[in-house]
Short mmCIF file of C-alpha atoms in Angstrom, two decimals:
data_model
loop_
_atom_site.label_atom_id
_atom_site.label_comp_id
_atom_site.label_asym_id
_atom_site.label_seq_id
_atom_site.Cartn_x
_atom_site.Cartn_y
_atom_site.Cartn_z
CA MET A 1 -18.72 -13.77 -25.24
CA ALA A 2 -16.29 -13.01 -22.44
CA SER A 3 -13.59 -14.39 -20.18
CA LEU A 4 -14.34 -14.04 -16.48
CA LEU A 5 -11.83 -13.53 -13.68
CA SER A 6 -13.31 -14.42 -10.30
CA TRP A 7 -12.32 -13.36 -6.78
CA SER A 8 -14.63 -15.82 -5.01
CA ARG A 9 -12.15 -18.66 -4.59
CA HIS A 10 -8.92 -16.73 -4.95
CA GLY A 11 -9.39 -13.35 -3.30
CA ASP A 12 -5.72 -13.34 -2.33
CA ALA A 13 -4.53 -13.70 -5.95
CA LEU A 14 -3.99 -10.05 -6.80
CA GLY A 15 -2.78 -11.07 -10.24
CA ILE A 16 -6.50 -11.10 -11.11
CA ALA A 17 -6.62 -7.34 -10.59
CA VAL A 18 -3.25 -6.81 -12.25
CA LEU A 19 -4.35 -8.58 -15.43
CA ALA A 20 -7.72 -6.81 -15.58
CA HIS A 21 -6.24 -3.38 -14.95
CA ARG A 22 -3.33 -3.84 -17.35
CA ALA A 23 -5.63 -5.08 -20.11
CA ALA A 24 -7.83 -2.02 -19.57
CA ALA A 25 -4.81 0.29 -19.52
CA LEU A 26 -3.70 -1.16 -22.86
CA GLY A 27 -7.03 -0.36 -24.48
CA HIS A 28 -9.09 -3.53 -24.07
CA ALA A 29 -12.70 -3.48 -22.90
CA VAL A 30 -12.76 -4.73 -19.31
CA HIS A 31 -15.83 -4.82 -17.08
CA LEU A 32 -16.28 -5.00 -13.34
CA THR A 33 -18.63 -7.77 -12.18
CA SER A 34 -20.05 -8.74 -8.81
CA ASP A 35 -17.36 -11.42 -8.55
CA GLY A 36 -14.37 -9.87 -10.28
CA TYR A 37 -13.83 -8.84 -13.88
CA ALA A 38 -14.93 -9.72 -17.40
CA GLY A 39 -12.86 -9.13 -20.50
CA PRO A 40 -12.43 -10.17 -24.12
CA ALA A 41 -12.44 -13.86 -24.96
CA THR A 42 -8.66 -13.78 -25.38
CA LEU A 43 -8.22 -12.75 -21.73
CA ALA A 44 -8.53 -16.37 -20.58
CA ALA A 45 -5.45 -17.38 -22.57
CA VAL A 46 -3.47 -14.52 -21.05
CA ALA A 47 -4.63 -15.56 -17.58
CA ARG A 48 -3.29 -19.06 -18.18
CA ARG A 49 -0.03 -17.72 -19.60
CA THR A 50 0.56 -15.49 -16.58
CA GLY A 51 -0.11 -18.28 -14.11
CA LEU A 52 -3.37 -17.15 -12.55
CA PRO A 53 -5.20 -19.90 -10.61
CA GLN A 54 -7.23 -21.90 -13.09
CA ALA A 55 -10.25 -21.96 -10.78
CA ALA A 56 -10.34 -18.16 -10.99
CA VAL A 57 -10.69 -18.15 -14.80
CA THR A 58 -13.90 -18.99 -16.65
CA PRO A 59 -13.31 -20.10 -20.26
CA ALA A 60 -13.72 -17.66 -23.09
CA ASP A 61 -17.27 -18.70 -24.01
CA ALA A 62 -18.96 -17.23 -20.93
CA PRO A 63 -21.75 -14.66 -21.40
CA LEU A 64 -21.11 -11.16 -20.11
CA PRO A 65 -22.85 -10.92 -16.70
CA ALA A 66 -25.90 -8.66 -16.61
CA ASP A 67 -24.40 -6.56 -13.81
CA ALA A 68 -21.11 -5.93 -15.64
CA ARG A 69 -20.04 -2.32 -16.06
CA GLY A 70 -17.11 -0.98 -18.00
CA ILE A 71 -14.07 0.38 -16.17
CA ALA A 72 -11.30 2.80 -16.97
CA VAL A 73 -8.03 2.72 -15.06
CA PRO A 74 -8.06 5.81 -12.82
CA ARG A 75 -5.48 8.56 -13.12
CA ILE A 76 -3.90 8.45 -9.68
CA VAL A 77 -1.77 11.15 -8.09
CA LEU A 78 0.32 9.94 -5.15
CA TYR A 79 1.42 12.77 -2.87
CA CYS A 80 5.15 12.44 -2.23
CA GLY A 81 6.00 15.90 -0.88
CA ALA A 82 8.48 16.54 1.90
CA ALA A 83 5.67 16.25 4.46
CA ILE A 84 5.23 12.60 3.48
CA GLY A 85 8.62 11.31 2.45
CA TYR A 86 10.08 7.84 2.06
CA PRO A 87 9.20 5.14 3.03
CA TYR A 88 5.64 6.36 3.76
CA TYR A 89 4.65 6.99 0.16
CA ALA A 90 6.60 3.96 -1.09
CA TYR A 91 4.26 1.62 0.78
CA TYR A 92 1.53 2.96 -1.50
CA SER A 93 3.82 2.51 -4.51
CA HIS A 94 4.07 -1.17 -3.64
CA CYS A 95 0.33 -1.45 -2.99
CA LEU A 96 -0.74 0.24 -6.23
CA TRP A 97 1.72 -1.63 -8.44
CA SER A 98 0.68 -4.90 -6.77
CA LEU A 99 -2.82 -4.08 -8.06
CA GLY A 100 -1.55 -3.21 -11.54
CA LEU A 101 -2.28 0.50 -11.07
CA PRO A 102 0.20 3.17 -12.21
CA TYR A 103 0.41 6.54 -10.52
CA ARG A 104 2.02 9.93 -10.98
CA ARG A 105 3.92 11.36 -8.04
CA ALA A 106 3.35 14.94 -6.97
CA ASP A 107 4.99 17.32 -4.54
CA ALA A 108 3.53 20.51 -3.10
CA ALA A 109 4.49 22.65 -6.10
CA ASP A 110 2.92 20.13 -8.50
CA ILE A 111 -0.39 20.20 -6.62
CA ALA A 112 -0.44 23.99 -6.32
CA GLY A 113 0.47 24.19 -10.00
CA GLY A 114 -2.61 22.29 -11.18
CA MET A 115 -1.58 18.64 -11.57
CA LEU A 116 -4.91 17.54 -10.09
CA ASP A 117 -6.81 19.14 -12.98
CA GLN A 118 -6.53 15.90 -14.96
CA ALA A 119 -6.54 13.43 -12.06
CA ASP A 120 -9.25 11.10 -10.79
CA VAL A 121 -7.79 10.11 -7.41
CA LEU A 122 -5.46 11.77 -4.94
CA ILE A 123 -3.76 9.53 -2.39
CA LEU A 124 -2.34 11.06 0.79
CA PRO A 125 -0.12 8.53 2.58
CA GLY A 126 0.90 8.64 6.22
CA GLY A 127 3.30 11.36 7.23
CA PHE A 128 2.81 14.92 8.41
CA ALA A 129 -0.18 16.24 6.49
CA THR A 130 -1.55 16.52 10.04
CA TRP A 131 -0.23 20.09 10.17
CA GLY A 132 -1.90 21.20 6.93
CA LEU A 133 0.00 21.02 3.66
CA ASP A 134 0.39 24.75 2.98
CA ARG A 135 2.02 25.14 6.38
CA ILE A 136 4.25 22.08 6.55
CA GLU A 137 5.39 22.45 2.93
CA SER A 138 5.69 26.27 3.03
CA GLN A 139 3.83 26.25 -0.28
CA PRO A 140 0.69 28.40 -0.61
CA GLY A 141 -2.12 26.96 -2.68
CA VAL A 142 -1.81 23.25 -1.91
CA ASP A 143 -4.80 23.08 0.44
CA ALA A 144 -6.95 25.16 -1.94
CA ALA A 145 -6.00 22.98 -4.91
CA ILE A 146 -7.01 19.82 -3.04
CA ARG A 147 -10.28 21.41 -1.88
CA GLY A 148 -11.03 22.41 -5.45
CA PHE A 149 -10.22 18.95 -6.78
CA LEU A 150 -12.59 17.30 -4.30
CA ALA A 151 -15.29 19.91 -4.95
CA ARG A 152 -15.11 19.10 -8.69
CA GLY A 153 -15.79 15.44 -7.98
CA GLY A 154 -12.28 14.09 -7.53
CA ALA A 155 -11.75 11.24 -5.07
CA GLY A 156 -9.38 11.18 -2.11
CA ILE A 157 -7.87 8.31 -0.14
CA GLY A 158 -5.86 9.08 2.98
CA SER A 159 -4.03 6.88 5.46
CA CYS A 160 -3.13 8.01 8.98
CA GLY A 161 -1.83 11.57 8.44
CA GLY A 162 -3.89 11.77 5.26
CA ALA A 163 -7.01 10.75 7.20
CA TYR A 164 -6.30 13.45 9.80
CA TYR A 165 -5.99 15.98 6.98
CA PHE A 166 -9.42 15.05 5.60
CA SER A 167 -10.97 15.30 9.10
CA ALA A 168 -12.28 18.19 11.21
CA GLY A 169 -11.00 19.73 14.41
CA ARG A 170 -7.74 21.54 13.64
CA PRO A 171 -6.74 24.58 11.58
CA HIS A 172 -5.87 23.77 7.97
CA TRP A 173 -7.61 20.39 7.97
CA LEU A 174 -10.13 20.08 5.17
CA GLY A 175 -13.14 18.94 7.22
CA ILE A 176 -14.46 16.74 4.41
CA LEU A 177 -14.91 14.03 7.04
CA ASP A 178 -17.03 15.88 9.60
CA ALA A 179 -15.49 14.03 12.53
CA LYS A 180 -12.92 15.16 15.08
CA PRO A 181 -10.42 12.49 16.18
CA ARG A 182 -10.03 11.82 19.89
CA TYR A 183 -6.43 13.02 19.67
CA THR A 184 -5.52 15.69 17.15
CA HIS A 185 -2.36 17.77 17.61
CA GLU A 186 -0.88 15.40 20.21
CA TYR A 187 -1.49 12.32 18.09
CA LEU A 188 1.27 10.16 19.63
CA HIS A 189 -0.97 9.33 22.60
CA THR A 190 -2.02 6.03 20.99
CA GLY A 191 1.01 4.09 19.74
CA ALA A 192 1.96 1.51 17.13
CA GLY A 193 0.96 -2.09 16.60
CA LEU A 194 -0.98 -4.65 14.59
CA LEU A 195 -4.75 -4.53 15.06
CA ASN A 196 -7.91 -6.28 13.96
CA VAL A 197 -10.23 -3.85 12.19
CA ARG A 198 -13.85 -4.92 11.63
CA LEU A 199 -15.25 -4.04 8.20
CA GLU A 200 -18.81 -2.74 8.57
CA ASP A 201 -19.60 -1.62 5.02
CA ALA A 202 -20.51 -4.15 2.33
CA ALA A 203 -18.72 -2.28 -0.46
CA LEU A 204 -15.50 -1.88 1.50
CA ARG A 205 -15.66 -5.51 2.60
CA ARG A 206 -16.36 -6.80 -0.92
CA ASP A 207 -14.87 -10.33 -1.20
CA LEU A 208 -12.95 -9.87 2.06
CA PRO A 209 -13.29 -11.43 5.53
CA GLU A 210 -15.28 -9.67 8.24
CA SER A 211 -12.16 -8.20 9.81
CA MET A 212 -8.65 -7.39 8.62
CA GLU A 213 -5.29 -7.39 10.40
CA LEU A 214 -3.72 -4.00 9.71
CA ALA A 215 -0.63 -2.10 10.76
CA TYR A 216 -1.37 0.95 12.88
CA TYR A 217 0.86 3.96 13.63
CA HIS A 218 -0.88 6.75 15.59
CA GLY A 219 -3.81 7.14 13.21
CA PRO A 220 -6.99 9.05 14.11
CA VAL A 221 -9.44 7.46 16.54
CA TYR A 222 -13.01 8.65 16.02
CA GLU A 223 -15.95 8.42 18.39
CA ARG A 224 -19.08 6.96 16.85
CA GLY A 225 -22.06 9.23 16.43
CA PRO A 226 -24.45 10.89 13.99
CA ARG A 227 -22.60 12.73 11.25
CA ARG A 228 -22.51 13.08 7.49
CA ALA A 229 -19.42 10.87 7.16
CA ARG A 230 -20.13 7.16 7.40
CA THR A 231 -18.28 4.78 9.70
CA VAL A 232 -17.26 1.89 7.46
CA ALA A 233 -14.92 0.06 9.86
CA GLY A 234 -14.11 0.00 13.56
CA PHE A 235 -11.25 -1.04 15.81
CA GLU A 236 -12.00 -4.57 17.00
CA SER A 237 -9.06 -6.08 18.89
CA HIS A 238 -5.36 -5.83 19.65
CA ILE A 239 -2.91 -8.33 18.13
CA MET A 240 0.55 -7.08 19.04
CA ALA A 241 2.46 -3.95 19.90
CA THR A 242 5.54 -2.86 17.97
CA ARG A 243 8.61 -0.67 18.37
CA LEU A 244 9.45 -0.91 14.67
CA PHE A 245 10.82 2.46 13.48
CA ILE A 246 8.95 4.37 16.22
CA ASP A 247 9.55 3.28 19.81
CA ASN A 248 6.00 3.91 20.99
CA PRO A 249 4.28 0.52 21.31
CA LEU A 250 0.50 0.43 21.66
CA ASP A 251 -0.23 -2.09 24.41
CA ALA A 252 -3.45 -4.06 24.76
CA ASP A 253 -4.61 -2.19 27.85
CA ARG A 254 -4.34 1.21 26.17
CA PHE A 255 -6.07 -0.13 23.07
CA ASP A 256 -8.97 -1.37 25.19
CA ARG A 257 -9.30 1.96 26.99
CA VAL A 258 -9.08 4.43 24.11
CA MET A 259 -9.64 2.58 20.82
CA ARG A 260 -11.75 -0.56 21.03
CA GLU A 261 -15.11 -0.29 19.20
CA ARG A 262 -14.35 3.22 17.99
CA ALA A 263 -14.37 4.19 14.32
CA ALA A 264 -11.26 3.31 12.31
CA ILE A 265 -12.24 4.08 8.70
CA LEU A 266 -14.61 6.84 7.59
CA ALA A 267 -16.10 7.59 4.18
CA SER A 268 -17.73 10.72 2.82
CA ASP A 269 -19.76 11.04 -0.37
CA ALA A 270 -20.50 13.87 -2.78
CA PRO A 271 -21.42 16.70 -2.61
CA ALA A 272 -19.33 17.09 0.54
CA GLY A 273 -16.41 15.40 -1.19
CA ARG A 274 -15.68 11.77 -2.00
CA VAL A 275 -12.98 10.64 0.41
CA ILE A 276 -12.07 7.63 2.51
CA GLY A 277 -9.86 8.05 5.56
CA PHE A 278 -7.97 5.02 6.85
CA SER A 279 -6.70 5.35 10.41
CA PRO A 280 -4.64 2.15 10.00
CA HIS A 281 -2.39 1.37 7.03
CA PRO A 282 -3.84 -1.09 4.48
CA GLU A 283 -1.05 -0.07 2.09
CA MET A 284 1.70 -1.44 4.32
CA GLY A 285 2.61 -4.83 2.91
CA GLU A 286 3.07 -8.01 4.87
CA PHE A 287 6.85 -7.61 4.78
CA LEU A 288 6.33 -4.86 7.38
CA ARG A 289 4.09 -7.14 9.44
CA LYS A 290 6.79 -9.80 9.16
CA ALA A 291 9.30 -7.38 10.66
CA MET A 292 6.87 -6.53 13.47
CA ALA A 293 6.56 -10.24 14.21
CA LEU A 294 10.31 -10.78 14.02
CA ASP A 295 10.88 -7.96 16.48
CA GLY A 296 8.32 -9.17 19.02
CA TYR A 297 6.47 -12.43 18.47
CA VAL A 298 9.48 -14.34 17.13
CA ARG A 299 11.83 -13.00 19.81
CA LYS A 300 9.38 -14.19 22.45
CA TYR A 301 8.41 -17.58 21.05
CA LEU A 302 11.65 -18.71 19.42
CA PRO A 303 12.84 -20.27 22.71
CA VAL A 304 9.39 -21.86 23.16
CA ARG A 305 8.70 -23.37 19.73
CA GLY A 306 12.12 -23.49 18.16
CA ARG A 307 13.66 -22.41 14.91
CA LYS A 308 11.63 -24.56 12.51
CA THR A 309 8.27 -23.13 13.59
CA MET A 310 9.55 -19.56 13.59
CA ASP A 311 11.21 -20.03 10.20
CA GLU A 312 7.89 -21.19 8.75
CA THR A 313 6.10 -18.27 10.40
CA LEU A 314 8.43 -15.81 8.70
CA ARG A 315 8.59 -17.58 5.35
CA PHE A 316 4.87 -17.58 4.60
CA TYR A 317 4.01 -13.90 4.84
CA ALA A 318 2.66 -12.58 1.54
CA LYS A 319 4.85 -10.58 -0.82
CA GLU A 320 2.81 -8.78 -3.50
CA ASP A 321 -0.49 -10.60 -2.92
CA CYS A 322 -1.34 -8.84 0.34
CA LEU A 323 -5.01 -9.10 1.23
CA SER A 324 -5.02 -5.65 2.82
CA PHE A 325 -4.29 -4.12 -0.60
CA ARG A 326 -7.80 -5.20 -1.58
CA LEU A 327 -9.08 -2.59 0.90
CA VAL A 328 -7.40 0.14 -1.14
CA LEU A 329 -8.90 -1.27 -4.34
CA ASN A 330 -12.36 -1.54 -2.76
CA ALA A 331 -12.05 2.03 -1.48
CA ALA A 332 -11.24 3.26 -4.99
CA LEU A 333 -14.22 1.35 -6.37
CA MET A 334 -16.50 2.79 -3.66
CA LEU A 335 -15.40 6.28 -4.63
CA GLY A 336 -16.20 5.69 -8.31
CA ALA A 337 -12.57 6.02 -9.36
CA PHE A 338 -12.96 3.43 -12.14
CA ASP A 339 -16.14 4.95 -13.58
CA GLY A 340 -14.54 7.35 -16.04
CA LYS A 341 -14.39 6.93 -19.78
CA PRO A 342 -11.39 5.18 -21.36
CA GLY A 343 -9.00 7.28 -23.39
CA ARG A 344 -8.88 10.29 -21.08
CA PRO A 345 -5.71 12.38 -21.37
CA PRO A 346 -2.92 11.43 -18.96
CA ILE A 347 -2.15 13.64 -15.98
CA ALA A 348 0.97 15.02 -17.61
CA PRO A 349 3.48 13.71 -20.11
CA PRO A 350 6.25 11.95 -18.18
CA ALA A 351 9.54 13.75 -18.04
CA ALA A 352 12.43 12.19 -19.91
CA VAL A 353 12.94 8.71 -18.52
CA ARG A 354 16.43 7.73 -17.50
CA PRO A 355 17.55 4.28 -18.58
CA LEU A 356 16.12 1.90 -16.00
CA ALA A 357 19.31 -0.15 -16.06
CA GLN A 358 21.17 2.92 -14.79
CA ASP A 359 18.75 3.35 -11.89
CA LEU A 360 18.93 -0.32 -10.98
CA ARG A 361 22.72 -0.32 -11.10
CA ARG A 362 22.87 2.59 -8.67
CA VAL A 363 20.39 1.13 -6.20
CA GLY A 364 22.03 -2.28 -6.56
CA GLU A 365 25.34 -0.94 -5.31
CA ALA A 366 23.73 0.70 -2.27
CA TRP A 367 21.62 -2.39 -1.63
CA ARG A 368 24.59 -4.76 -1.64
CA ALA A 369 26.61 -2.50 0.66
CA SER A 370 23.73 -2.25 3.15
CA ALA A 371 23.12 -6.00 3.01
CA ASP A 372 26.80 -6.63 3.75
CA ASP A 373 26.70 -4.20 6.67
CA LEU A 374 23.60 -5.89 8.06
CA ALA A 375 25.13 -9.35 7.74
CA ALA A 376 28.19 -8.18 9.65
CA GLY A 377 26.06 -6.56 12.34
CA LEU A 378 23.94 -9.60 13.16
CA ALA A 379 26.54 -10.72 15.68
CA GLY A 380 24.89 -8.34 18.13
CA GLU A 381 21.64 -10.35 18.11
CA GLU A 382 20.81 -13.51 20.03
CA PRO A 383 22.42 -16.42 18.13
CA GLU A 384 19.18 -18.19 17.19
CA LEU A 385 17.51 -14.96 16.12
CA ALA A 386 20.63 -13.92 14.22
CA GLY A 387 20.51 -17.23 12.36
CA LEU A 388 16.91 -16.63 11.32
CA MET A 389 17.72 -13.12 10.15
CA ALA A 390 20.76 -14.33 8.22
CA ASP A 391 18.55 -16.85 6.40
CA MET A 392 16.03 -14.12 5.61
CA LEU A 393 18.80 -11.90 4.25
CA ARG A 394 20.17 -14.69 2.05
CA GLU A 395 16.72 -15.38 0.59
CA LEU A 396 16.12 -11.68 0.02
CA THR A 397 19.49 -11.32 -1.70
CA ALA A 398 18.70 -14.22 -4.02
CA GLU A 399 15.35 -12.65 -4.92
CA TRP A 400 16.99 -9.26 -5.53
CA ARG A 401 19.57 -10.78 -7.87
CA ALA A 402 16.90 -12.69 -9.79
CA LEU A 403 14.86 -9.52 -10.26
CA LEU A 404 17.86 -7.60 -11.54
CA ALA A 405 18.33 -10.35 -14.13
CA ASP A 406 14.66 -10.22 -15.25
CA GLU A 407 14.66 -8.94 -18.83
CA ASP A 408 10.96 -8.05 -18.65
CA ILE A 409 11.80 -5.18 -16.31
CA PHE A 410 14.13 -3.63 -18.86
CA ASP A 411 12.32 -4.46 -22.08
CA GLY A 412 8.63 -4.40 -21.21
CA ALA A 413 8.23 -1.80 -18.48
CA ASP A 414 5.40 0.70 -18.83
CA VAL A 415 6.95 4.15 -19.30
CA ALA A 416 5.04 5.70 -16.39
CA VAL A 417 5.87 2.80 -14.06
CA ALA A 418 9.53 2.82 -15.12
CA ARG A 419 9.80 6.54 -14.45
CA GLU A 420 8.25 6.26 -11.00
CA LEU A 421 10.30 3.17 -10.21
CA GLY A 422 13.50 5.07 -10.88
CA LEU A 423 12.39 7.94 -8.64
CA VAL A 424 11.29 5.79 -5.72
CA LEU A 425 14.52 3.79 -5.96
CA ASP A 426 16.43 7.08 -5.67
CA ASP A 427 14.74 7.58 -2.31
CA ALA A 428 15.44 3.96 -1.36
CA VAL A 429 19.15 4.58 -1.90
CA GLN A 430 19.06 7.61 0.40
CA ALA A 431 17.29 5.59 3.09
CA LEU A 432 19.80 2.75 2.85
CA ARG A 433 22.66 5.22 3.18
CA GLY A 434 20.95 7.04 6.04
CA PRO A 435 21.41 6.79 9.80
CA THR A 436 22.24 3.45 11.39
CA ARG A 437 19.13 1.51 12.37
CA ARG A 438 18.35 -1.65 14.24
CA ALA A 439 18.86 -4.86 12.28
CA VAL A 440 15.13 -5.61 11.95
CA GLU A 441 14.51 -2.12 10.57
CA MET A 442 17.33 -2.49 8.05
CA LEU A 443 15.65 -5.67 6.85
CA VAL A 444 12.54 -3.61 6.08
CA LEU A 445 14.55 -0.96 4.23
CA LEU A 446 16.25 -3.69 2.22
CA GLU A 447 13.05 -5.55 1.41
CA LEU A 448 11.00 -2.52 0.33
CA PRO A 449 12.97 -1.93 -2.92
CA VAL A 450 12.79 -5.68 -3.60
CA ARG A 451 9.02 -5.59 -3.26
CA LEU A 452 8.79 -2.49 -5.46
CA LEU A 453 10.88 -4.11 -8.15
CA ALA A 454 8.91 -7.36 -7.94
CA ALA A 455 5.58 -5.54 -8.32
CA ALA A 456 6.88 -3.52 -11.27
CA ALA A 457 8.27 -6.69 -12.86
CA ARG A 458 4.86 -8.36 -12.63
CA ILE A 459 3.26 -5.40 -14.41
CA ALA A 460 5.89 -5.65 -17.16
CA ARG A 461 5.36 -9.39 -17.50
CA PHE A 462 1.58 -9.05 -17.69
CA ASP A 463 1.84 -6.17 -20.16
CA ARG A 464 3.96 -8.30 -22.45
CA ALA A 465 1.48 -11.18 -22.24
CA VAL A 466 -1.46 -8.87 -23.03
CA LYS A 467 0.33 -7.31 -26.01
CA GLU A 468 1.36 -10.66 -27.44
CA SER A 469 -1.86 -12.63 -26.82
CA MET A 470 -4.76 -10.16 -27.13
#
């Protein structure tokens, strides 16, 4: 008999995936079903303990569905070389941890040195892989190592710059996706904004609506046509432009002329290489969308609808349970990333882990100083908007303090997650201490470490529940 975790009524409750993946990572038999996951009978009690929606949990006496197949948590390498950098890769950190999936970071030397030999999935975030990794990293052997990994059956997921790198049309691109983007070297011709992307493939769309609202920053735009690579999603409509971090807004007219109805997500299967290229950014959490809205939509409509409506608009964006993260999970499932056998050797033994309390103390000091600077600088904003931002900062500060006091983070953290958390927080400190940015952008840089810590804390909490109740 089995406990069943169902997406059908609670597809936005990513705790379902976190529990299933953490139970599998801790050695329990977990199966993928057409509607979610199945696990041991004791899984239902853990689901209740961790607060999953009761309607998503079938009691422990359910039969194992006929279509159930066993899963193993994939060994994920997240490329974090200088060509990518923070915060680009950290959006994927947040996404993966929000799904209960650990990863191992890699730079150019790690890839060239063979780290992919024991990996199942390579993720290439946005950034500057557009120039080819050997060239931009000044590290021979990176491109060849990735080609070899994909040729051996490894899976690749790329967003924006990563999707360009998997495409065809420029020197040092891999050409796994046999499609040339409309713009290649001069990729800034599009812009940045929030777009509707229509999902055209049943596996990618699994348990999701017909279209998704996704952040977009200059990703590849592909013409439709006959090719080996499959078009699994297309650009549908424009929602809003943004100047957030890059002052190059994509307006509706330009979207209609150069992007509408063109391919947005491509997939390629073996033997050519199992990869999915996202032109938009499913890994960017809703806190980034919230900042886009604050910088445009809220500025425009605050005088029209008033503070109460705008406060509610900002308050109800998702934190860890971002629906777009399901696209990354579905992509990994499409690529067969969960099909391996349990008990495979890890990518590499983690290096010595620094005490997490030490890492959190260091980032806490930088975080508080940046928050104080932001609070003092809000006087330069319109008074009503400044008031909204001050409220957001107070709420964020309260959440940050509560997370720092969460004993689960210190006592129950997975070693691999704790190690990566310390490293990504190092980069967060550097970003907070970096050049002066606009207030709305500083809010993003302050919220990203909060979201990372919250996602890691949920993993630690679920791990403890699994260990104590299964």
